[in-house]
Tab-separated table of N, CA, C and O in Angstrom:
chain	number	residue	atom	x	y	z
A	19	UNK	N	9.448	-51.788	-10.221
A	19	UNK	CA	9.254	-51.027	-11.427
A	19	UNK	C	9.571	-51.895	-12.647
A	19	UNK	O	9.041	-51.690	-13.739
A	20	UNK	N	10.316	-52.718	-12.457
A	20	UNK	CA	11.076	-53.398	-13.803
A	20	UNK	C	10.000	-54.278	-14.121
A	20	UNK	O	9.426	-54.497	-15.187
A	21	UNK	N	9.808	-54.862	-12.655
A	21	UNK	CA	8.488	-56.005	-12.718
A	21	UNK	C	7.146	-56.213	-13.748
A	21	UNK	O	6.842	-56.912	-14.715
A	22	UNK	N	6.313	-54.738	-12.579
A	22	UNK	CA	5.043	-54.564	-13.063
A	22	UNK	C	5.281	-53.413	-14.448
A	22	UNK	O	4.292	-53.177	-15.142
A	23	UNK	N	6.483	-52.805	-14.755
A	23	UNK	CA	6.339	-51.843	-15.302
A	23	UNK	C	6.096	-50.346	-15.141
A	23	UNK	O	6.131	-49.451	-15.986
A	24	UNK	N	5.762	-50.300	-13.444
A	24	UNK	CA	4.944	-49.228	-13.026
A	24	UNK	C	6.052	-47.835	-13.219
A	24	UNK	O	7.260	-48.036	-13.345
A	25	UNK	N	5.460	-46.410	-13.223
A	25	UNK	CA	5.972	-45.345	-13.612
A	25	UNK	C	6.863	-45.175	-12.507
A	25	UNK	O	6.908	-46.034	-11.626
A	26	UNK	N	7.629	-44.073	-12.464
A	26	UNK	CA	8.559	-43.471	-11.721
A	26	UNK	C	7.290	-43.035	-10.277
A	26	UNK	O	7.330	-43.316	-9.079
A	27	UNK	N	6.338	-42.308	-11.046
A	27	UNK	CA	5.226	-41.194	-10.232
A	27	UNK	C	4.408	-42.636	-9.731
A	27	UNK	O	4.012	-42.428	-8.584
A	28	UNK	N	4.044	-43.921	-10.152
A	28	UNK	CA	3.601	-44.652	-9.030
A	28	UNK	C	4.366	-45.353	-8.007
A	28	UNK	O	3.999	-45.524	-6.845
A	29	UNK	N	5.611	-45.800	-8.603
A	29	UNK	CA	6.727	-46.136	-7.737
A	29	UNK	C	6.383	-45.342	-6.105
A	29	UNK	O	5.932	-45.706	-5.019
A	30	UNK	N	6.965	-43.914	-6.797
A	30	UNK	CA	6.765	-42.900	-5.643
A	30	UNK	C	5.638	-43.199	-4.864
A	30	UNK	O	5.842	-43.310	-3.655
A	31	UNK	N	4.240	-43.390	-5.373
A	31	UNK	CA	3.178	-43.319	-4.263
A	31	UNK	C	2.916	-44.959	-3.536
A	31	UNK	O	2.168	-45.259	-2.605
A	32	UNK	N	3.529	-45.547	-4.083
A	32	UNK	CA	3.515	-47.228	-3.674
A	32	UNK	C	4.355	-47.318	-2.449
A	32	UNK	O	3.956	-48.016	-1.517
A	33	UNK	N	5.702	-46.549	-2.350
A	33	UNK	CA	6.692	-46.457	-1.110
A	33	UNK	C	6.581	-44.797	-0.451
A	33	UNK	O	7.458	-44.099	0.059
A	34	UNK	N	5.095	-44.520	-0.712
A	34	UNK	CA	5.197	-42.948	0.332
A	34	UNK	C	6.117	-41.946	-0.135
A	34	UNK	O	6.393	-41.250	0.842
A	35	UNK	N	6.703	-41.552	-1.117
A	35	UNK	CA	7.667	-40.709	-1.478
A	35	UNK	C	6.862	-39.399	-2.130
A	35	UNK	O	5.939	-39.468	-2.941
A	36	UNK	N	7.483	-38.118	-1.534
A	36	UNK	CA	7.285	-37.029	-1.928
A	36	UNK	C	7.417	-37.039	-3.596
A	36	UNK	O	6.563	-36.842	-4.460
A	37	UNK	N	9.219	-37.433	-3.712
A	37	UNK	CA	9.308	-37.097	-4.912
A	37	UNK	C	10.016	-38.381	-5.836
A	37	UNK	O	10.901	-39.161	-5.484
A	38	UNK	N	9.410	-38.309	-6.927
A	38	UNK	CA	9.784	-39.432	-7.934
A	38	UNK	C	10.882	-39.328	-8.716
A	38	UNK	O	11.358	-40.242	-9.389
A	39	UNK	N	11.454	-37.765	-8.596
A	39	UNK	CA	12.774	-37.126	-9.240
A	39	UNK	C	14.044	-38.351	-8.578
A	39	UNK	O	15.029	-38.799	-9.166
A	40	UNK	N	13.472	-38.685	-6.942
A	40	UNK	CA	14.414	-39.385	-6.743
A	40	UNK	C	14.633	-40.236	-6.788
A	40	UNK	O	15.655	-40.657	-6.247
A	41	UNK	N	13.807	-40.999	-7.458
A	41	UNK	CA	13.480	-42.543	-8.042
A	41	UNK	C	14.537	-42.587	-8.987
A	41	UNK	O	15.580	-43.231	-9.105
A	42	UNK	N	13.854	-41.568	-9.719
A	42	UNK	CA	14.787	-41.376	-11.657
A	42	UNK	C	16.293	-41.610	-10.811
A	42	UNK	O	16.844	-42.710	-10.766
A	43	UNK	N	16.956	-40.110	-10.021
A	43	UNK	CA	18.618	-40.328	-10.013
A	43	UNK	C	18.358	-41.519	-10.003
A	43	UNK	O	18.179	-42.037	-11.106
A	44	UNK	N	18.200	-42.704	-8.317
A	44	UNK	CA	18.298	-44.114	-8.229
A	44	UNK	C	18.261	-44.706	-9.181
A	44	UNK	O	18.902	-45.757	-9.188
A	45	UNK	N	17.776	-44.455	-9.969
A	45	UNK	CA	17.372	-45.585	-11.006
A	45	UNK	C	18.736	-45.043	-11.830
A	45	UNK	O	19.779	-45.686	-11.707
A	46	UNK	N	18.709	-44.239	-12.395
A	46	UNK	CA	20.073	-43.928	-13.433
A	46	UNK	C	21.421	-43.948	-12.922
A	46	UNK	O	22.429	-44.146	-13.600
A	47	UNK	N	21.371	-43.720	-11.622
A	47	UNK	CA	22.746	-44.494	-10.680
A	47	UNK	C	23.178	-45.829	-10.546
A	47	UNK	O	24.352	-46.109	-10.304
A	48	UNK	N	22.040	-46.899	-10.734
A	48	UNK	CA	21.932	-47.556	-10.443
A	48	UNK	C	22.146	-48.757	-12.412
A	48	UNK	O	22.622	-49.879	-12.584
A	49	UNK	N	21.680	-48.004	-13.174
A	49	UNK	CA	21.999	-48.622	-14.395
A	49	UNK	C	23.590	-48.264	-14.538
A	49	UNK	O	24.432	-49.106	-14.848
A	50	UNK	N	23.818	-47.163	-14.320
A	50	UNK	CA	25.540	-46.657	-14.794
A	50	UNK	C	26.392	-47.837	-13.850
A	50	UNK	O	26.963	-48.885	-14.152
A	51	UNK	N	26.193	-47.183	-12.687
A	51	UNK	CA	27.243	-47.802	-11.635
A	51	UNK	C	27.280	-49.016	-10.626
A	51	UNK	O	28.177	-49.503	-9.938
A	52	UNK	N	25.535	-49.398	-10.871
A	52	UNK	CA	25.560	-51.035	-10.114
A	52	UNK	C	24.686	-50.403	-8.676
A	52	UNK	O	24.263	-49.267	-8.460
A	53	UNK	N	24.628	-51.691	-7.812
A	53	UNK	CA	24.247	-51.343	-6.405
A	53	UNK	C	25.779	-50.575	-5.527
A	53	UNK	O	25.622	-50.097	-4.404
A	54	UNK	N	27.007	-50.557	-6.124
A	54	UNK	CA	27.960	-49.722	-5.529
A	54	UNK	C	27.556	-48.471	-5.685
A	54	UNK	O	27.765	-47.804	-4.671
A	55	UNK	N	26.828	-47.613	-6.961
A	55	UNK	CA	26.854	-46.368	-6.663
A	55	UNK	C	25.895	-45.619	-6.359
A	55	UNK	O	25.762	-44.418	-6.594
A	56	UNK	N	24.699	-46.859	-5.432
A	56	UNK	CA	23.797	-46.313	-4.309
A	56	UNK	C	24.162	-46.738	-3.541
A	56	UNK	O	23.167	-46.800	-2.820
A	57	UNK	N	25.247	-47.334	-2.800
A	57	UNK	CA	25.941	-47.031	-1.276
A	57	UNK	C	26.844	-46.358	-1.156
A	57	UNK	O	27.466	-46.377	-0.094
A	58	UNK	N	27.244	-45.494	-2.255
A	58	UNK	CA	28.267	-44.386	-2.222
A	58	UNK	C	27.075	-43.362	-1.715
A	58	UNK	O	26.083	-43.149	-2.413
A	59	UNK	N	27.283	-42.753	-0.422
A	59	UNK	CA	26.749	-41.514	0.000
A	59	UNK	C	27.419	-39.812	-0.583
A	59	UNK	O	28.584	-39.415	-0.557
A	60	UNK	N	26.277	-39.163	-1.031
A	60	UNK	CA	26.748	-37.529	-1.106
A	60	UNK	C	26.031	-36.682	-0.002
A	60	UNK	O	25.167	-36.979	0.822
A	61	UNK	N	26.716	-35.490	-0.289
A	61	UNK	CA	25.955	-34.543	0.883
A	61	UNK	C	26.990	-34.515	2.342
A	61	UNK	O	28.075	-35.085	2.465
A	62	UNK	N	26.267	-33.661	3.370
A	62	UNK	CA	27.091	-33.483	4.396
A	62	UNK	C	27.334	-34.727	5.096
A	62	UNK	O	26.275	-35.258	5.431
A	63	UNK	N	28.458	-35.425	5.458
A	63	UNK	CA	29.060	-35.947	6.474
A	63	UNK	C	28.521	-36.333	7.785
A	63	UNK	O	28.307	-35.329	8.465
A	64	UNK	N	28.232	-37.406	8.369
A	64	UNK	CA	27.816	-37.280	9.264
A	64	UNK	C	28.907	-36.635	10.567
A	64	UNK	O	30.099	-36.598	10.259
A	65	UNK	N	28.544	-36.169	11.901
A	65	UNK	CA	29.339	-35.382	12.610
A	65	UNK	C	29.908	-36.571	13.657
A	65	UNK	O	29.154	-37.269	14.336
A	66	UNK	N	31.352	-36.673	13.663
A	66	UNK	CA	31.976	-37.146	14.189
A	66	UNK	C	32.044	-37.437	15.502
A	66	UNK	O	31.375	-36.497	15.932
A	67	UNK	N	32.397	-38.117	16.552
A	67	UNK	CA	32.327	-37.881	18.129
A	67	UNK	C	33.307	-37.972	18.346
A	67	UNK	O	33.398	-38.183	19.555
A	68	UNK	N	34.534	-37.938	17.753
A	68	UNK	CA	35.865	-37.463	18.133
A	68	UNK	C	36.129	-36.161	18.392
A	68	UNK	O	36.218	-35.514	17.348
A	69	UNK	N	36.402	-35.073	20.075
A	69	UNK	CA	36.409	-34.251	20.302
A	69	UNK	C	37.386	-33.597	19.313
A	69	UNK	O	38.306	-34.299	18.896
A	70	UNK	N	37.268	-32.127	18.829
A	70	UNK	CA	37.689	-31.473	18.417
A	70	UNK	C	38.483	-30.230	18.851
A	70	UNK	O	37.999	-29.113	19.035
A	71	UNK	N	40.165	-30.691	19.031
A	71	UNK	CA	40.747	-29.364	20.150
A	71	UNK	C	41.152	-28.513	19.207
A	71	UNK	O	41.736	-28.549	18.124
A	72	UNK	N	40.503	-27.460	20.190
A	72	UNK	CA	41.051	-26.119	19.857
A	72	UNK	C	41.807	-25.173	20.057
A	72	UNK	O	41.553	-24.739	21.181
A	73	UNK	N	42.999	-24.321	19.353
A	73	UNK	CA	44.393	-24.095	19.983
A	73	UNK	C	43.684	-23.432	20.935
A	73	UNK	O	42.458	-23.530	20.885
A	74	UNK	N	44.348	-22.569	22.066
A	74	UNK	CA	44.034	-21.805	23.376
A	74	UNK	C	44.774	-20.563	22.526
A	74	UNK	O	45.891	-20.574	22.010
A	75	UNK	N	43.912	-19.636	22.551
A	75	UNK	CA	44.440	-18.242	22.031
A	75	UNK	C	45.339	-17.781	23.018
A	75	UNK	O	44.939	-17.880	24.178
A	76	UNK	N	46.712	-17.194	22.787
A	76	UNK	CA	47.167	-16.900	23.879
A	76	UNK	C	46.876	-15.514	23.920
A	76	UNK	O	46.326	-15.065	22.915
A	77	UNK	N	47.106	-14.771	24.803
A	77	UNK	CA	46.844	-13.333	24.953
A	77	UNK	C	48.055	-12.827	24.787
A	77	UNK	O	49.148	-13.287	25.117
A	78	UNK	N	47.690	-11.549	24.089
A	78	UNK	CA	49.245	-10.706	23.799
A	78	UNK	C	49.694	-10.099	24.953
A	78	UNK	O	49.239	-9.130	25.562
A	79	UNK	N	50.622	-10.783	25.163
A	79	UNK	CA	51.220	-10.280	26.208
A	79	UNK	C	51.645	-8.507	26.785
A	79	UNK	O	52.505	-7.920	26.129
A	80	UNK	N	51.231	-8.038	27.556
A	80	UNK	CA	51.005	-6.565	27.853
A	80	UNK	C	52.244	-6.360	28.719
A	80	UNK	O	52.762	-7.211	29.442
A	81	UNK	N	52.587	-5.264	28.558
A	81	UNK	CA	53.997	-4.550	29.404
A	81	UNK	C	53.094	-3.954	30.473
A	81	UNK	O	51.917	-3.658	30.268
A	82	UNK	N	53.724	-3.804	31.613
A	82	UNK	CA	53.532	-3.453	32.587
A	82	UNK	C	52.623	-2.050	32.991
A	82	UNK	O	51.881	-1.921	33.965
A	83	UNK	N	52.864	-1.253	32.143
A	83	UNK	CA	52.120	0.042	31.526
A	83	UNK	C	50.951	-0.167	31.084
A	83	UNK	O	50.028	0.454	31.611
A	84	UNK	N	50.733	-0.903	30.228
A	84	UNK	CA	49.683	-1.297	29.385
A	84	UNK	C	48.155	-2.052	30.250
A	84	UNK	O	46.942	-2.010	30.042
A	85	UNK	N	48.949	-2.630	31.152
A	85	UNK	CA	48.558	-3.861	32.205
A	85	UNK	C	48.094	-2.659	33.362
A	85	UNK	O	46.877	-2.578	33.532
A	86	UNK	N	48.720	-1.980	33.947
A	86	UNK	CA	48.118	-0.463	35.068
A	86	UNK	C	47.323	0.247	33.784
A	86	UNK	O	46.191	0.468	34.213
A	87	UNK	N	47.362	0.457	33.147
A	87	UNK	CA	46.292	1.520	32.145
A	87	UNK	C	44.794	0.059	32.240
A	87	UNK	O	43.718	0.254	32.807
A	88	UNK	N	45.041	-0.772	31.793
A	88	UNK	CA	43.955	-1.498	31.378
A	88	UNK	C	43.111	-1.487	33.186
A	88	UNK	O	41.907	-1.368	33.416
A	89	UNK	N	44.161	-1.642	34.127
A	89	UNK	CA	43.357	-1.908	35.124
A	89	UNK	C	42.721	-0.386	35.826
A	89	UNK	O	41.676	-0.232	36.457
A	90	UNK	N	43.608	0.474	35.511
A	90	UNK	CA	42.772	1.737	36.044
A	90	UNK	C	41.551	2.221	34.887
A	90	UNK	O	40.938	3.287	34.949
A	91	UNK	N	41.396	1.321	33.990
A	91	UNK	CA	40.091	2.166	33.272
A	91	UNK	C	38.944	0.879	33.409
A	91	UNK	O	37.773	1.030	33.059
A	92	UNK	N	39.521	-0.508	34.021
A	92	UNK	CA	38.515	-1.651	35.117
A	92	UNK	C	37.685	-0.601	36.353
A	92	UNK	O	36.509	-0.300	36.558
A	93	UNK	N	38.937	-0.279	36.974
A	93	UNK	CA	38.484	1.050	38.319
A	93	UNK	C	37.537	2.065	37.915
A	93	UNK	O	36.543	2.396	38.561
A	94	UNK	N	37.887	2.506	36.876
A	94	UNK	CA	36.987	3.713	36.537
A	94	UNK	C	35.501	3.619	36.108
A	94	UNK	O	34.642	4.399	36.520
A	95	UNK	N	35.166	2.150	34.867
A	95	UNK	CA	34.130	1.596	35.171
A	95	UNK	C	33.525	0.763	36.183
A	95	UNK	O	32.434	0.232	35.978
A	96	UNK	N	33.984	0.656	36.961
A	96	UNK	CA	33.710	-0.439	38.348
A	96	UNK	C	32.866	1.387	39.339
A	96	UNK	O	31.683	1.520	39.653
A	97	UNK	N	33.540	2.009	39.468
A	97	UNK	CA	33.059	2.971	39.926
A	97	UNK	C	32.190	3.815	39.691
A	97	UNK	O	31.306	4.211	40.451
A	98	UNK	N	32.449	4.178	38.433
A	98	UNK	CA	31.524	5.140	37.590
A	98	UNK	C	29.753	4.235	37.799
A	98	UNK	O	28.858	4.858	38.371
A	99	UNK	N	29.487	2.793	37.266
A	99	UNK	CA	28.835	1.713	38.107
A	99	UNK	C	28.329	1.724	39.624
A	99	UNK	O	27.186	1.411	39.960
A	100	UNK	N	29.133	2.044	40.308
A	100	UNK	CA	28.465	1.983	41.812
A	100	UNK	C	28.181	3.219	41.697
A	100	UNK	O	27.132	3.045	41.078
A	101	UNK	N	28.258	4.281	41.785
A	101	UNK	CA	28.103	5.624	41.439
A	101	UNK	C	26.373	5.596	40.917
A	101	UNK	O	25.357	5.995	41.487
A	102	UNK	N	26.542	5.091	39.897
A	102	UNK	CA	24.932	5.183	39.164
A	102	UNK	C	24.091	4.142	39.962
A	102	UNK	O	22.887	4.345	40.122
A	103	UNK	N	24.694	3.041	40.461
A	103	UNK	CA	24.268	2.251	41.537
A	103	UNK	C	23.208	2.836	42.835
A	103	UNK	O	22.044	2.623	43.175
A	104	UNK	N	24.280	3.637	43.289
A	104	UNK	CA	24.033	4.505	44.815
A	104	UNK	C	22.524	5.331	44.490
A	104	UNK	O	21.364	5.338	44.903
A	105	UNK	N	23.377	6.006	43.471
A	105	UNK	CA	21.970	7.061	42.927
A	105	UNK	C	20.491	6.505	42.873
A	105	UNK	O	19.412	6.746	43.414
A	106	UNK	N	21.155	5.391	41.673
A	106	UNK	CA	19.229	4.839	41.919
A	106	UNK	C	18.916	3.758	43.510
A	106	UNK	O	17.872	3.126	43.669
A	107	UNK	N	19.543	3.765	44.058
A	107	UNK	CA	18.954	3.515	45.274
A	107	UNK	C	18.873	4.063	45.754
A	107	UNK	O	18.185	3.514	46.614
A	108	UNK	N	19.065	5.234	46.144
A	108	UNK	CA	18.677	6.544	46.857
A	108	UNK	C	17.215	6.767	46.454
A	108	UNK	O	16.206	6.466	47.091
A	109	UNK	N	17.315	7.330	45.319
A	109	UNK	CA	16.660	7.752	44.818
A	109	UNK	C	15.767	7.597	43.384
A	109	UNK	O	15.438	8.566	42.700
A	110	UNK	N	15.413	6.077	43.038
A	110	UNK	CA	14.766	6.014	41.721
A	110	UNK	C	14.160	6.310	40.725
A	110	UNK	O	14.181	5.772	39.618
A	111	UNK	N	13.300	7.637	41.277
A	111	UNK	CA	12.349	8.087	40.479
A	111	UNK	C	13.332	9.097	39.744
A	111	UNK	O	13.420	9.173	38.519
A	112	UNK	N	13.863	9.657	40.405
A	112	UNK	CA	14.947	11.344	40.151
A	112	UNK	C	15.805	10.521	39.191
A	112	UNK	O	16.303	11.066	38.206
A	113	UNK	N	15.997	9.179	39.460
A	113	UNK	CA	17.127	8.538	38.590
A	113	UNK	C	16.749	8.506	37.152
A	113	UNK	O	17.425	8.817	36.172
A	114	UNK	N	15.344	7.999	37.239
A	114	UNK	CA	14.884	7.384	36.263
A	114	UNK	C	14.523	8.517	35.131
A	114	UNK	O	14.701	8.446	33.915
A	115	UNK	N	13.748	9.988	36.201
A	115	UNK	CA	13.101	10.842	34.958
A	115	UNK	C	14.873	11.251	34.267
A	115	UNK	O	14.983	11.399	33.050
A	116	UNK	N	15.865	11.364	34.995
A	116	UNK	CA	16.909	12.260	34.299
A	116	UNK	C	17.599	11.320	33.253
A	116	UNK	O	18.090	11.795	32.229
A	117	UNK	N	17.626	10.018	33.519
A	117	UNK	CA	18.187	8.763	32.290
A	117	UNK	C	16.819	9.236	31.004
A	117	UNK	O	17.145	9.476	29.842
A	118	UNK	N	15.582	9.292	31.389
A	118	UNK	CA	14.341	9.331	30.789
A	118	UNK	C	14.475	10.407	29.454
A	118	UNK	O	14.362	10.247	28.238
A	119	UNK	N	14.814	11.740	30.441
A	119	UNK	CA	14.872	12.730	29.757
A	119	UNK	C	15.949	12.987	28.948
A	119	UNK	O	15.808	13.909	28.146
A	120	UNK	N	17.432	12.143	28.971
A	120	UNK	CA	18.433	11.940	27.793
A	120	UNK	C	18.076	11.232	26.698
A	120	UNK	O	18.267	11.586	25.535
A	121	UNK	N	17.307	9.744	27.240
A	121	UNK	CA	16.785	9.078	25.979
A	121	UNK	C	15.815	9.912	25.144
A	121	UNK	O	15.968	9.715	23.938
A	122	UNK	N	14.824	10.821	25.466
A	122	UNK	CA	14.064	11.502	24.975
A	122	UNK	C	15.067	12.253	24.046
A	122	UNK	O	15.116	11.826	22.892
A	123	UNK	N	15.738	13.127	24.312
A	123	UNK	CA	16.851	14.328	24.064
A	123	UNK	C	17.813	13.482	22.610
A	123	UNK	O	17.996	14.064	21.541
A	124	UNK	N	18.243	12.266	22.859
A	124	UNK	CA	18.636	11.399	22.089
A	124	UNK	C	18.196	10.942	21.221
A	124	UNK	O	18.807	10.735	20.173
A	125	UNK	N	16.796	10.614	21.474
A	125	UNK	CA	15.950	9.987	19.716
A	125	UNK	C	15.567	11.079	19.624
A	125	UNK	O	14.390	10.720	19.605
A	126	UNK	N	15.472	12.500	19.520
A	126	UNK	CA	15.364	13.591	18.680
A	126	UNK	C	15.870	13.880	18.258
A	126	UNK	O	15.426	14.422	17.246
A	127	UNK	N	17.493	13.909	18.462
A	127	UNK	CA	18.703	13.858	17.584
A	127	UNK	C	18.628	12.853	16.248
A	127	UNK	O	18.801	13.133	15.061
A	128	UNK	N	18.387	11.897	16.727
A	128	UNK	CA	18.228	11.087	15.601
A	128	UNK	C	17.358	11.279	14.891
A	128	UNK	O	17.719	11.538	13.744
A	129	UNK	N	15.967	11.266	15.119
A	129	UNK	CA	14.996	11.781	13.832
A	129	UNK	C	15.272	12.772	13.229
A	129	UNK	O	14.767	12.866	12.110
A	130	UNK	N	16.266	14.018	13.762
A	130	UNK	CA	16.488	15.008	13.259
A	130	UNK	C	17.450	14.323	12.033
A	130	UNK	O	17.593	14.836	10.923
A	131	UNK	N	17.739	13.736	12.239
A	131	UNK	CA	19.125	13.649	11.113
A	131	UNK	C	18.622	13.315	9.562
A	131	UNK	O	19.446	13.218	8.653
């Protein structure tokens, strides 16, 4: 550019560049601060390959009560599960119209609202 004189906008099309805006910063970075303040990089960081640990959440510790409640309502869905399990293998179709006919029953509730 200094050379031939040429514009910012031929610069750009001489080295393939979208944009000539980024000629200008370069160029005005480059009068202020020298070739140091186009090897000063901005913007995101490149990503490190030093693993990154992360604490281990501990779990709040549960009293003994807390710990039988949590596991009898594991049981209750574990069952309630085979239960609906059994059914539709028995019987799929009977399974299917009566799940069928709640979802039906259900988005009418809702449009109603």
């Amino acid at each position: 550019m200094k050379r031939t004189g040429a514009s910012y906008q031929d610069t750009a099309i001489k080295f393939d560049m979208n944009n000539p805006n980024l000629i200008v910063t370069w160029n005005s970075k480059f009068l202020k601060e020298g070739i140091e303040g186009l090897e000063k990089s901005k913007g995101r960081p490149s990503m490190s390959k030093k693993l990154k640990i992360t604490p281990v959440k501990q779990e709040k510790t549960m009293s003994r009560e807390e710990q039988l409640e949590r596991e009898n309502e594991l049981l209750r869905l574990e069952v309630a599960y085979l239960k609906k399990s059994k059914a539709f293998r028995e019987n799929p179709d009977a399974y299917l119209e009566k799940h069928k006919q709640r979802w039906h029953s259900n988005s009418k509730k809702k449009d109603s609202d």
